[in-house]
Amino acid sequence: MDTKFIDIEENIKRIREKIAEAAVRSGRSEKDVRFMAVTKTVAPEYINHAIAQGIDLIGENKVQEFLEKRDSLNLQSVEKHLIGHLQSNKVRKIITEVDMIQSVDSVSLAKEIERQAEKHNMTANVLLEINVGGEESKTGMDKALFEDSFFQIAEMKHIAIKGLMTIPPICDNNSELAKFFEQMHQLFIDIRAKNIDNVSMDILSMGMSGDFEQAILCGSNLVRVGSSIFGARIYK
Ligand SMILES: *Cc1c(COP(=O)(O)O)cnc(C)c1O
């Protein structure tokens, strides 16, 4: 047997324990934090093995890659989220295929999602992606411009804003990283307190393989874990 299958089982078990531990340390319980398996570059047989271990939420970065793999996946009871940068011209290909788009990073992208969602007579669930570190190289909305974009998107009738997502900058130490996570948590709480129509601030998506425990301690309730489950990614 391919030992990678055993590794995946053990990794998922170990990560679940760590999630549970961090959730309890942050005054919550394991079920308050969703565990997403990030499946970019991962072959369907391994993704299906993760699903067989109880994974019920997967994240893919690229529209094309997801559409190619989708038919080989056992997705009957699995939620699918797009987490990578989405170009407006690809919205129509993916909008009916995923349960959520976590990577809405501009009003213009939201406008195209609104247009396509209306066409399909559906509501698109989205998270707004924030560039919390203000890095040039990263996608995500600028913190300073965020509020204005947020209100524009909240007006769109076929979009339901469900929360926020971020990828923090690479930090030298945990306290620097915690600052970014805490800023996001504060933003999340502040918006939730506004009780805006069409907006339910339920999801704060932050934390990846290297920092999910820290993210949970700072209030994350959805962690996106790839390489710690499936091993280092091999890009072709
Ligand atoms: C790849 C990716 C992840 C997972 O990263 P790992 O470090 O492998 O856990 C999470 N979120 C996004 C947006 C990603 O692109």
PDB file of N, CA and C in Angstrom, residues 75-176:
ATOM      1  N   LEU A  75     -17.736  13.702  -3.704  1.00  0.00           N
ATOM      2  CA  LEU A  75     -18.103  14.983  -3.087  1.00  0.00           C
ATOM      3  C   LEU A  75     -19.529  15.050  -2.534  1.00  0.00           C
ATOM      4  N   GLN A  76     -20.219  13.904  -2.498  1.00  0.00           N
ATOM      5  CA  GLN A  76     -21.641  13.920  -2.108  1.00  0.00           C
ATOM      6  C   GLN A  76     -21.897  14.688  -0.814  1.00  0.00           C
ATOM      7  N   SER A  77     -21.045  14.490   0.176  1.00  0.00           N
ATOM      8  CA  SER A  77     -21.320  15.187   1.443  1.00  0.00           C
ATOM      9  C   SER A  77     -20.182  16.143   1.801  1.00  0.00           C
ATOM     10  N   VAL A  78     -19.599  16.723   0.770  1.00  0.00           N
ATOM     11  CA  VAL A  78     -18.448  17.605   0.979  1.00  0.00           C
ATOM     12  C   VAL A  78     -18.756  19.008   0.449  1.00  0.00           C
ATOM     13  N   GLU A  79     -18.427  19.990   1.255  1.00  0.00           N
ATOM     14  CA  GLU A  79     -18.585  21.377   0.817  1.00  0.00           C
ATOM     15  C   GLU A  79     -17.315  21.807   0.071  1.00  0.00           C
ATOM     16  N   LYS A  80     -17.505  22.552  -1.021  1.00  0.00           N
ATOM     17  CA  LYS A  80     -16.366  22.970  -1.837  1.00  0.00           C
ATOM     18  C   LYS A  80     -16.246  24.487  -1.817  1.00  0.00           C
ATOM     19  N   HIS A  81     -15.060  24.976  -1.493  1.00  0.00           N
ATOM     20  CA  HIS A  81     -14.831  26.426  -1.514  1.00  0.00           C
ATOM     21  C   HIS A  81     -13.691  26.747  -2.471  1.00  0.00           C
ATOM     22  N   LEU A  82     -13.847  27.844  -3.189  1.00  0.00           N
ATOM     23  CA  LEU A  82     -12.731  28.363  -3.969  1.00  0.00           C
ATOM     24  C   LEU A  82     -11.964  29.329  -3.066  1.00  0.00           C
ATOM     25  N   ILE A  83     -10.641  29.120  -2.968  1.00  0.00           N
ATOM     26  CA  ILE A  83      -9.855  29.953  -2.052  1.00  0.00           C
ATOM     27  C   ILE A  83      -8.755  30.738  -2.749  1.00  0.00           C
ATOM     28  N   GLY A  84      -8.557  30.499  -4.042  1.00  0.00           N
ATOM     29  CA  GLY A  84      -7.487  31.197  -4.757  1.00  0.00           C
ATOM     30  C   GLY A  84      -8.018  32.420  -5.486  1.00  0.00           C
ATOM     31  N   HIS A  85      -7.103  33.252  -5.932  1.00  0.00           N
ATOM     32  CA  HIS A  85      -7.482  34.465  -6.669  1.00  0.00           C
ATOM     33  C   HIS A  85      -8.355  34.097  -7.874  1.00  0.00           C
ATOM     34  N   LEU A  86      -9.463  34.809  -8.011  1.00  0.00           N
ATOM     35  CA  LEU A  86     -10.408  34.510  -9.093  1.00  0.00           C
ATOM     36  C   LEU A  86     -10.450  35.682 -10.069  1.00  0.00           C
ATOM     37  N   GLN A  87     -10.236  35.358 -11.328  1.00  0.00           N
ATOM     38  CA  GLN A  87     -10.360  36.387 -12.360  1.00  0.00           C
ATOM     39  C   GLN A  87     -11.822  36.486 -12.773  1.00  0.00           C
ATOM     40  N   SER A  88     -12.258  37.717 -13.041  1.00  0.00           N
ATOM     41  CA  SER A  88     -13.671  37.932 -13.373  1.00  0.00           C
ATOM     42  C   SER A  88     -14.140  37.062 -14.531  1.00  0.00           C
ATOM     43  N   ASN A  89     -13.276  36.868 -15.517  1.00  0.00           N
ATOM     44  CA  ASN A  89     -13.722  36.103 -16.690  1.00  0.00           C
ATOM     45  C   ASN A  89     -13.903  34.609 -16.415  1.00  0.00           C
ATOM     46  N   LYS A  90     -13.523  34.152 -15.204  1.00  0.00           N
ATOM     47  CA  LYS A  90     -13.723  32.728 -14.859  1.00  0.00           C
ATOM     48  C   LYS A  90     -14.915  32.513 -13.931  1.00  0.00           C
ATOM     49  N   VAL A  91     -15.545  33.597 -13.516  1.00  0.00           N
ATOM     50  CA  VAL A  91     -16.640  33.481 -12.554  1.00  0.00           C
ATOM     51  C   VAL A  91     -17.752  32.586 -13.101  1.00  0.00           C
ATOM     52  N   ARG A  92     -18.084  32.763 -14.367  1.00  0.00           N
ATOM     53  CA  ARG A  92     -19.221  32.015 -14.922  1.00  0.00           C
ATOM     54  C   ARG A  92     -18.970  30.508 -14.943  1.00  0.00           C
ATOM     55  N   LYS A  93     -17.694  30.104 -14.961  1.00  0.00           N
ATOM     56  CA  LYS A  93     -17.381  28.672 -14.985  1.00  0.00           C
ATOM     57  C   LYS A  93     -17.502  28.025 -13.612  1.00  0.00           C
ATOM     58  N   ILE A  94     -17.377  28.829 -12.567  1.00  0.00           N
ATOM     59  CA  ILE A  94     -17.244  28.237 -11.229  1.00  0.00           C
ATOM     60  C   ILE A  94     -18.453  28.511 -10.335  1.00  0.00           C
ATOM     61  N   ILE A  95     -19.233  29.525 -10.694  1.00  0.00           N
ATOM     62  CA  ILE A  95     -20.237  30.015  -9.743  1.00  0.00           C
ATOM     63  C   ILE A  95     -21.222  28.947  -9.272  1.00  0.00           C
ATOM     64  N   THR A  96     -21.622  28.054 -10.175  1.00  0.00           N
ATOM     65  CA  THR A  96     -22.594  27.028  -9.769  1.00  0.00           C
ATOM     66  C   THR A  96     -21.892  25.774  -9.239  1.00  0.00           C
ATOM     67  N   GLU A  97     -20.582  25.767  -9.252  1.00  0.00           N
ATOM     68  CA  GLU A  97     -19.832  24.543  -8.923  1.00  0.00           C
ATOM     69  C   GLU A  97     -19.294  24.509  -7.502  1.00  0.00           C
ATOM     70  N   VAL A  98     -19.279  25.652  -6.838  1.00  0.00           N
ATOM     71  CA  VAL A  98     -18.752  25.671  -5.464  1.00  0.00           C
ATOM     72  C   VAL A  98     -19.797  26.238  -4.502  1.00  0.00           C
ATOM     73  N   ASP A  99     -19.608  25.928  -3.223  1.00  0.00           N
ATOM     74  CA  ASP A  99     -20.546  26.388  -2.195  1.00  0.00           C
ATOM     75  C   ASP A  99     -20.179  27.762  -1.664  1.00  0.00           C
ATOM     76  N   MET A 100     -18.930  28.132  -1.873  1.00  0.00           N
ATOM     77  CA  MET A 100     -18.506  29.451  -1.398  1.00  0.00           C
ATOM     78  C   MET A 100     -17.261  29.904  -2.149  1.00  0.00           C
ATOM     79  N   ILE A 101     -17.186  31.215  -2.366  1.00  0.00           N
ATOM     80  CA  ILE A 101     -15.955  31.810  -2.907  1.00  0.00           C
ATOM     81  C   ILE A 101     -15.340  32.619  -1.767  1.00  0.00           C
ATOM     82  N   GLN A 102     -14.189  32.158  -1.276  1.00  0.00           N
ATOM     83  CA  GLN A 102     -13.567  32.811  -0.107  1.00  0.00           C
ATOM     84  C   GLN A 102     -12.693  33.983  -0.501  1.00  0.00           C
ATOM     85  N   SER A 103     -12.438  34.108  -1.791  1.00  0.00           N
ATOM     86  CA  SER A 103     -11.377  35.020  -2.225  1.00  0.00           C
ATOM     87  C   SER A 103     -11.914  36.223  -3.009  1.00  0.00           C
ATOM     88  N   VAL A 104     -12.991  36.826  -2.505  1.00  0.00           N
ATOM     89  CA  VAL A 104     -13.513  38.025  -3.173  1.00  0.00           C
ATOM     90  C   VAL A 104     -12.688  39.225  -2.706  1.00  0.00           C
ATOM     91  N   ASP A 105     -11.919  39.762  -3.624  1.00  0.00           N
ATOM     92  CA  ASP A 105     -10.929  40.767  -3.246  1.00  0.00           C
ATOM     93  C   ASP A 105     -11.131  42.126  -3.915  1.00  0.00           C
ATOM     94  N   SER A 106     -12.258  42.301  -4.635  1.00  0.00           N
ATOM     95  CA  SER A 106     -12.510  43.619  -5.236  1.00  0.00           C
ATOM     96  C   SER A 106     -13.997  43.769  -5.534  1.00  0.00           C
ATOM     97  N   VAL A 107     -14.413  45.022  -5.630  1.00  0.00           N
ATOM     98  CA  VAL A 107     -15.803  45.300  -5.987  1.00  0.00           C
ATOM     99  C   VAL A 107     -16.070  44.835  -7.416  1.00  0.00           C
ATOM    100  N   SER A 108     -15.094  44.976  -8.288  1.00  0.00           N
ATOM    101  CA  SER A 108     -15.340  44.588  -9.678  1.00  0.00           C
ATOM    102  C   SER A 108     -15.546  43.075  -9.797  1.00  0.00           C
ATOM    103  N   LEU A 109     -14.800  42.301  -9.034  1.00  0.00           N
ATOM    104  CA  LEU A 109     -15.038  40.849  -9.025  1.00  0.00           C
ATOM    105  C   LEU A 109     -16.436  40.561  -8.459  1.00  0.00           C
ATOM    106  N   ALA A 110     -16.793  41.233  -7.384  1.00  0.00           N
ATOM    107  CA  ALA A 110     -18.115  41.029  -6.784  1.00  0.00           C
ATOM    108  C   ALA A 110     -19.221  41.365  -7.783  1.00  0.00           C
ATOM    109  N   LYS A 111     -19.019  42.410  -8.577  1.00  0.00           N
ATOM    110  CA  LYS A 111     -20.030  42.785  -9.568  1.00  0.00           C
ATOM    111  C   LYS A 111     -20.263  41.667 -10.579  1.00  0.00           C
ATOM    112  N   GLU A 112     -19.181  41.026 -10.983  1.00  0.00           N
ATOM    113  CA  GLU A 112     -19.320  39.924 -11.937  1.00  0.00           C
ATOM    114  C   GLU A 112     -19.991  38.717 -11.265  1.00  0.00           C
ATOM    115  N   ILE A 113     -19.660  38.458 -10.000  1.00  0.00           N
ATOM    116  CA  ILE A 113     -20.324  37.374  -9.268  1.00  0.00           C
ATOM    117  C   ILE A 113     -21.819  37.679  -9.164  1.00  0.00           C
ATOM    118  N   GLU A 114     -22.153  38.911  -8.862  1.00  0.00           N
ATOM    119  CA  GLU A 114     -23.559  39.331  -8.776  1.00  0.00           C
ATOM    120  C   GLU A 114     -24.278  39.087 -10.107  1.00  0.00           C
ATOM    121  N   ARG A 115     -23.627  39.475 -11.182  1.00  0.00           N
ATOM    122  CA  ARG A 115     -24.221  39.347 -12.514  1.00  0.00           C
ATOM    123  C   ARG A 115     -24.498  37.876 -12.848  1.00  0.00           C
ATOM    124  N   GLN A 116     -23.498  37.036 -12.585  1.00  0.00           N
ATOM    125  CA  GLN A 116     -23.648  35.616 -12.910  1.00  0.00           C
ATOM    126  C   GLN A 116     -24.639  34.932 -11.963  1.00  0.00           C
ATOM    127  N   ALA A 117     -24.630  35.325 -10.707  1.00  0.00           N
ATOM    128  CA  ALA A 117     -25.554  34.721  -9.737  1.00  0.00           C
ATOM    129  C   ALA A 117     -26.993  35.066 -10.109  1.00  0.00           C
ATOM    130  N   GLU A 118     -27.200  36.287 -10.535  1.00  0.00           N
ATOM    131  CA  GLU A 118     -28.542  36.692 -10.950  1.00  0.00           C
ATOM    132  C   GLU A 118     -28.998  35.865 -12.147  1.00  0.00           C
ATOM    133  N   LYS A 119     -28.092  35.696 -13.083  1.00  0.00           N
ATOM    134  CA  LYS A 119     -28.385  34.893 -14.272  1.00  0.00           C
ATOM    135  C   LYS A 119     -28.843  33.485 -13.901  1.00  0.00           C
ATOM    136  N   HIS A 120     -28.221  32.905 -12.871  1.00  0.00           N
ATOM    137  CA  HIS A 120     -28.545  31.534 -12.446  1.00  0.00           C
ATOM    138  C   HIS A 120     -29.612  31.517 -11.360  1.00  0.00           C
ATOM    139  N   ASN A 121     -30.147  32.680 -11.060  1.00  0.00           N
ATOM    140  CA  ASN A 121     -31.191  32.761 -10.062  1.00  0.00           C
ATOM    141  C   ASN A 121     -30.764  32.152  -8.727  1.00  0.00           C
ATOM    142  N   MET A 122     -29.570  32.490  -8.313  1.00  0.00           N
ATOM    143  CA  MET A 122     -29.027  31.917  -7.085  1.00  0.00           C
ATOM    144  C   MET A 122     -28.390  33.025  -6.227  1.00  0.00           C
ATOM    145  N   THR A 123     -28.053  32.654  -5.001  1.00  0.00           N
ATOM    146  CA  THR A 123     -27.294  33.556  -4.144  1.00  0.00           C
ATOM    147  C   THR A 123     -25.897  32.974  -3.978  1.00  0.00           C
ATOM    148  N   ALA A 124     -24.908  33.775  -4.244  1.00  0.00           N
ATOM    149  CA  ALA A 124     -23.527  33.306  -4.096  1.00  0.00           C
ATOM    150  C   ALA A 124     -23.021  33.651  -2.696  1.00  0.00           C
ATOM    151  N   ASN A 125     -22.533  32.634  -1.995  1.00  0.00           N
ATOM    152  CA  ASN A 125     -21.950  32.851  -0.671  1.00  0.00           C
ATOM    153  C   ASN A 125     -20.489  33.243  -0.840  1.00  0.00           C
ATOM    154  N   VAL A 126     -20.097  34.309  -0.180  1.00  0.00           N
ATOM    155  CA  VAL A 126     -18.708  34.754  -0.338  1.00  0.00           C
ATOM    156  C   VAL A 126     -18.085  35.162   0.995  1.00  0.00           C
ATOM    157  N   LEU A 127     -16.773  35.101   1.030  1.00  0.00           N
ATOM    158  CA  LEU A 127     -15.998  35.765   2.070  1.00  0.00           C
ATOM    159  C   LEU A 127     -15.224  36.877   1.389  1.00  0.00           C
ATOM    160  N   LEU A 128     -14.993  37.932   2.101  1.00  0.00           N
ATOM    161  CA  LEU A 128     -14.172  39.013   1.569  1.00  0.00           C
ATOM    162  C   LEU A 128     -12.735  38.797   2.051  1.00  0.00           C
ATOM    163  N   GLU A 129     -11.819  38.808   1.087  1.00  0.00           N
ATOM    164  CA  GLU A 129     -10.419  38.567   1.425  1.00  0.00           C
ATOM    165  C   GLU A 129      -9.719  39.892   1.716  1.00  0.00           C
ATOM    166  N   ILE A 130      -9.072  39.936   2.864  1.00  0.00           N
ATOM    167  CA  ILE A 130      -8.392  41.159   3.294  1.00  0.00           C
ATOM    168  C   ILE A 130      -6.870  40.951   3.235  1.00  0.00           C
ATOM    169  N   ASN A 131      -6.204  41.914   2.675  1.00  0.00           N
ATOM    170  CA  ASN A 131      -4.738  41.917   2.659  1.00  0.00           C
ATOM    171  C   ASN A 131      -4.280  42.580   3.959  1.00  0.00           C
ATOM    172  N   VAL A 132      -4.280  41.805   5.024  1.00  0.00           N
ATOM    173  CA  VAL A 132      -4.126  42.381   6.362  1.00  0.00           C
ATOM    174  C   VAL A 132      -2.742  42.993   6.574  1.00  0.00           C
ATOM    175  N   GLY A 133      -1.759  42.474   5.869  1.00  0.00           N
ATOM    176  CA  GLY A 133      -0.410  43.028   6.019  1.00  0.00           C
ATOM    177  C   GLY A 133      -0.110  44.167   5.055  1.00  0.00           C
ATOM    178  N   GLY A 134      -1.078  44.490   4.192  1.00  0.00           N
ATOM    179  CA  GLY A 134      -0.862  45.557   3.219  1.00  0.00           C
ATOM    180  C   GLY A 134       0.278  45.278   2.258  1.00  0.00           C
ATOM    181  N   GLU A 135       0.480  44.007   1.930  1.00  0.00           N
ATOM    182  CA  GLU A 135       1.603  43.653   1.058  1.00  0.00           C
ATOM    183  C   GLU A 135       1.273  43.862  -0.410  1.00  0.00           C
ATOM    184  N   GLU A 136       2.205  44.451  -1.112  1.00  0.00           N
ATOM    185  CA  GLU A 136       2.051  44.706  -2.551  1.00  0.00           C
ATOM    186  C   GLU A 136       1.798  43.418  -3.331  1.00  0.00           C
ATOM    187  N   SER A 137       2.510  42.382  -2.930  1.00  0.00           N
ATOM    188  CA  SER A 137       2.511  41.134  -3.701  1.00  0.00           C
ATOM    189  C   SER A 137       1.247  40.310  -3.483  1.00  0.00           C
ATOM    190  N   LYS A 138       0.420  40.697  -2.524  1.00  0.00           N
ATOM    191  CA  LYS A 138      -0.710  39.844  -2.167  1.00  0.00           C
ATOM    192  C   LYS A 138      -2.033  40.355  -2.687  1.00  0.00           C
ATOM    193  N   THR A 139      -2.928  39.422  -2.959  1.00  0.00           N
ATOM    194  CA  THR A 139      -4.298  39.794  -3.293  1.00  0.00           C
ATOM    195  C   THR A 139      -5.033  40.087  -1.984  1.00  0.00           C
ATOM    196  N   GLY A 140      -6.243  40.564  -2.104  1.00  0.00           N
ATOM    197  CA  GLY A 140      -7.012  40.906  -0.917  1.00  0.00           C
ATOM    198  C   GLY A 140      -7.253  42.399  -0.882  1.00  0.00           C
ATOM    199  N   MET A 141      -8.311  42.779  -0.188  1.00  0.00           N
ATOM    200  CA  MET A 141      -8.643  44.197  -0.121  1.00  0.00           C
ATOM    201  C   MET A 141      -7.741  44.908   0.875  1.00  0.00           C
ATOM    202  N   ASP A 142      -7.436  46.120   0.524  1.00  0.00           N
ATOM    203  CA  ASP A 142      -6.682  46.981   1.408  1.00  0.00           C
ATOM    204  C   ASP A 142      -7.536  47.302   2.641  1.00  0.00           C
ATOM    205  N   LYS A 143      -6.938  47.282   3.813  1.00  0.00           N
ATOM    206  CA  LYS A 143      -7.724  47.546   5.028  1.00  0.00           C
ATOM    207  C   LYS A 143      -8.396  48.919   5.006  1.00  0.00           C
ATOM    208  N   ALA A 144      -7.671  49.897   4.481  1.00  0.00           N
ATOM    209  CA  ALA A 144      -8.191  51.272   4.478  1.00  0.00           C
ATOM    210  C   ALA A 144      -9.393  51.419   3.541  1.00  0.00           C
ATOM    211  N   LEU A 145      -9.388  50.665   2.451  1.00  0.00           N
ATOM    212  CA  LEU A 145     -10.473  50.781   1.471  1.00  0.00           C
ATOM    213  C   LEU A 145     -11.588  49.790   1.747  1.00  0.00           C
ATOM    214  N   PHE A 146     -11.335  48.927   2.699  1.00  0.00           N
ATOM    215  CA  PHE A 146     -12.227  47.799   2.908  1.00  0.00           C
ATOM    216  C   PHE A 146     -13.677  48.204   3.166  1.00  0.00           C
ATOM    217  N   GLU A 147     -13.862  49.159   4.061  1.00  0.00           N
ATOM    218  CA  GLU A 147     -15.219  49.475   4.482  1.00  0.00           C
ATOM    219  C   GLU A 147     -16.088  49.927   3.314  1.00  0.00           C
ATOM    220  N   ASP A 148     -15.523  50.772   2.476  1.00  0.00           N
ATOM    221  CA  ASP A 148     -16.256  51.266   1.320  1.00  0.00           C
ATOM    222  C   ASP A 148     -16.648  50.103   0.389  1.00  0.00           C
ATOM    223  N   SER A 149     -15.702  49.231   0.092  1.00  0.00           N
ATOM    224  CA  SER A 149     -15.974  48.072  -0.768  1.00  0.00           C
ATOM    225  C   SER A 149     -17.023  47.175  -0.128  1.00  0.00           C
ATOM    226  N   PHE A 150     -16.866  46.988   1.164  1.00  0.00           N
ATOM    227  CA  PHE A 150     -17.788  46.130   1.901  1.00  0.00           C
ATOM    228  C   PHE A 150     -19.240  46.596   1.741  1.00  0.00           C
ATOM    229  N   PHE A 151     -19.481  47.892   1.918  1.00  0.00           N
ATOM    230  CA  PHE A 151     -20.857  48.383   1.820  1.00  0.00           C
ATOM    231  C   PHE A 151     -21.390  48.264   0.400  1.00  0.00           C
ATOM    232  N   GLN A 152     -20.531  48.462  -0.574  1.00  0.00           N
ATOM    233  CA  GLN A 152     -20.980  48.293  -1.967  1.00  0.00           C
ATOM    234  C   GLN A 152     -21.387  46.846  -2.244  1.00  0.00           C
ATOM    235  N   ILE A 153     -20.587  45.916  -1.754  1.00  0.00           N
ATOM    236  CA  ILE A 153     -20.876  44.499  -2.009  1.00  0.00           C
ATOM    237  C   ILE A 153     -22.109  44.054  -1.213  1.00  0.00           C
ATOM    238  N   ALA A 154     -22.263  44.568  -0.010  1.00  0.00           N
ATOM    239  CA  ALA A 154     -23.420  44.210   0.817  1.00  0.00           C
ATOM    240  C   ALA A 154     -24.745  44.582   0.147  1.00  0.00           C
ATOM    241  N   GLU A 155     -24.700  45.563  -0.750  1.00  0.00           N
ATOM    242  CA  GLU A 155     -25.903  45.985  -1.482  1.00  0.00           C
ATOM    243  C   GLU A 155     -26.313  44.999  -2.581  1.00  0.00           C
ATOM    244  N   MET A 156     -25.402  44.130  -2.962  1.00  0.00           N
ATOM    245  CA  MET A 156     -25.675  43.245  -4.106  1.00  0.00           C
ATOM    246  C   MET A 156     -26.626  42.132  -3.690  1.00  0.00           C
ATOM    247  N   LYS A 157     -27.719  42.031  -4.449  1.00  0.00           N
ATOM    248  CA  LYS A 157     -28.837  41.182  -4.025  1.00  0.00           C
ATOM    249  C   LYS A 157     -28.562  39.683  -4.147  1.00  0.00           C
ATOM    250  N   HIS A 158     -27.654  39.309  -5.003  1.00  0.00           N
ATOM    251  CA  HIS A 158     -27.400  37.884  -5.217  1.00  0.00           C
ATOM    252  C   HIS A 158     -26.091  37.426  -4.593  1.00  0.00           C
ATOM    253  N   ILE A 159     -25.591  38.255  -3.697  1.00  0.00           N
ATOM    254  CA  ILE A 159     -24.391  37.882  -2.949  1.00  0.00           C
ATOM    255  C   ILE A 159     -24.715  37.925  -1.467  1.00  0.00           C
ATOM    256  N   ALA A 160     -24.320  36.860  -0.759  1.00  0.00           N
ATOM    257  CA  ALA A 160     -24.440  36.851   0.704  1.00  0.00           C
ATOM    258  C   ALA A 160     -23.029  36.840   1.281  1.00  0.00           C
ATOM    259  N   ILE A 161     -22.684  37.896   1.984  1.00  0.00           N
ATOM    260  CA  ILE A 161     -21.363  37.951   2.625  1.00  0.00           C
ATOM    261  C   ILE A 161     -21.434  37.143   3.915  1.00  0.00           C
ATOM    262  N   LYS A 162     -20.570  36.153   4.006  1.00  0.00           N
ATOM    263  CA  LYS A 162     -20.594  35.243   5.160  1.00  0.00           C
ATOM    264  C   LYS A 162     -19.427  35.447   6.114  1.00  0.00           C
ATOM    265  N   GLY A 163     -18.502  36.303   5.732  1.00  0.00           N
ATOM    266  CA  GLY A 163     -17.378  36.507   6.637  1.00  0.00           C
ATOM    267  C   GLY A 163     -16.143  37.008   5.932  1.00  0.00           C
ATOM    268  N   LEU A 164     -15.013  36.797   6.574  1.00  0.00           N
ATOM    269  CA  LEU A 164     -13.731  37.324   6.090  1.00  0.00           C
ATOM    270  C   LEU A 164     -12.693  36.214   5.978  1.00  0.00           C
ATOM    271  N   MET A 165     -11.752  36.453   5.082  1.00  0.00           N
ATOM    272  CA  MET A 165     -10.637  35.515   4.901  1.00  0.00           C
ATOM    273  C   MET A 165      -9.349  36.310   4.793  1.00  0.00           C
ATOM    274  N   THR A 166      -8.264  35.727   5.256  1.00  0.00           N
ATOM    275  CA  THR A 166      -6.971  36.396   5.066  1.00  0.00           C
ATOM    276  C   THR A 166      -5.819  35.410   5.023  1.00  0.00           C
ATOM    277  N   ILE A 167      -4.756  35.855   4.391  1.00  0.00           N
ATOM    278  CA  ILE A 167      -3.456  35.180   4.469  1.00  0.00           C
ATOM    279  C   ILE A 167      -2.486  36.236   5.015  1.00  0.00           C
ATOM    280  N   PRO A 168      -2.021  36.068   6.236  1.00  0.00           N
ATOM    281  CA  PRO A 168      -1.149  37.105   6.819  1.00  0.00           C
ATOM    282  C   PRO A 168       0.242  37.064   6.185  1.00  0.00           C
ATOM    283  N   PRO A 169       1.012  38.131   6.384  1.00  0.00           N
ATOM    284  CA  PRO A 169       2.394  38.111   5.901  1.00  0.00           C
ATOM    285  C   PRO A 169       3.216  37.060   6.643  1.00  0.00           C
ATOM    286  N   ILE A 170       4.319  36.678   6.048  1.00  0.00           N
ATOM    287  CA  ILE A 170       5.253  35.794   6.754  1.00  0.00           C
ATOM    288  C   ILE A 170       5.893  36.616   7.867  1.00  0.00           C
ATOM    289  N   CYS A 171       5.819  36.086   9.088  1.00  0.00           N
ATOM    290  CA  CYS A 171       6.296  36.852  10.237  1.00  0.00           C
ATOM    291  C   CYS A 171       7.492  36.166  10.881  1.00  0.00           C
ATOM    292  N   ASP A 172       8.333  36.958  11.550  1.00  0.00           N
ATOM    293  CA  ASP A 172       9.505  36.406  12.229  1.00  0.00           C
ATOM    294  C   ASP A 172       9.134  35.706  13.524  1.00  0.00           C
ATOM    295  N   ASN A 173       8.075  36.164  14.140  1.00  0.00           N
ATOM    296  CA  ASN A 173       7.724  35.561  15.425  1.00  0.00           C
ATOM    297  C   ASN A 173       6.213  35.531  15.621  1.00  0.00           C
ATOM    298  N   ASN A 174       5.805  34.747  16.616  1.00  0.00           N
ATOM    299  CA  ASN A 174       4.384  34.525  16.860  1.00  0.00           C
ATOM    300  C   ASN A 174       3.626  35.770  17.283  1.00  0.00           C
ATOM    301  N   SER A 175       4.297  36.679  17.995  1.00  0.00           N
ATOM    302  CA  SER A 175       3.541  37.833  18.485  1.00  0.00           C
ATOM    303  C   SER A 175       3.239  38.783  17.323  1.00  0.00           C
ATOM    304  N   GLU A 176       4.158  38.844  16.363  1.00  0.00           N
ATOM    305  CA  GLU A 176       3.915  39.666  15.181  1.00  0.00           C
ATOM    306  C   GLU A 176       2.735  39.079  14.379  1.00  0.00           C
TER     307      GLU A 176
END
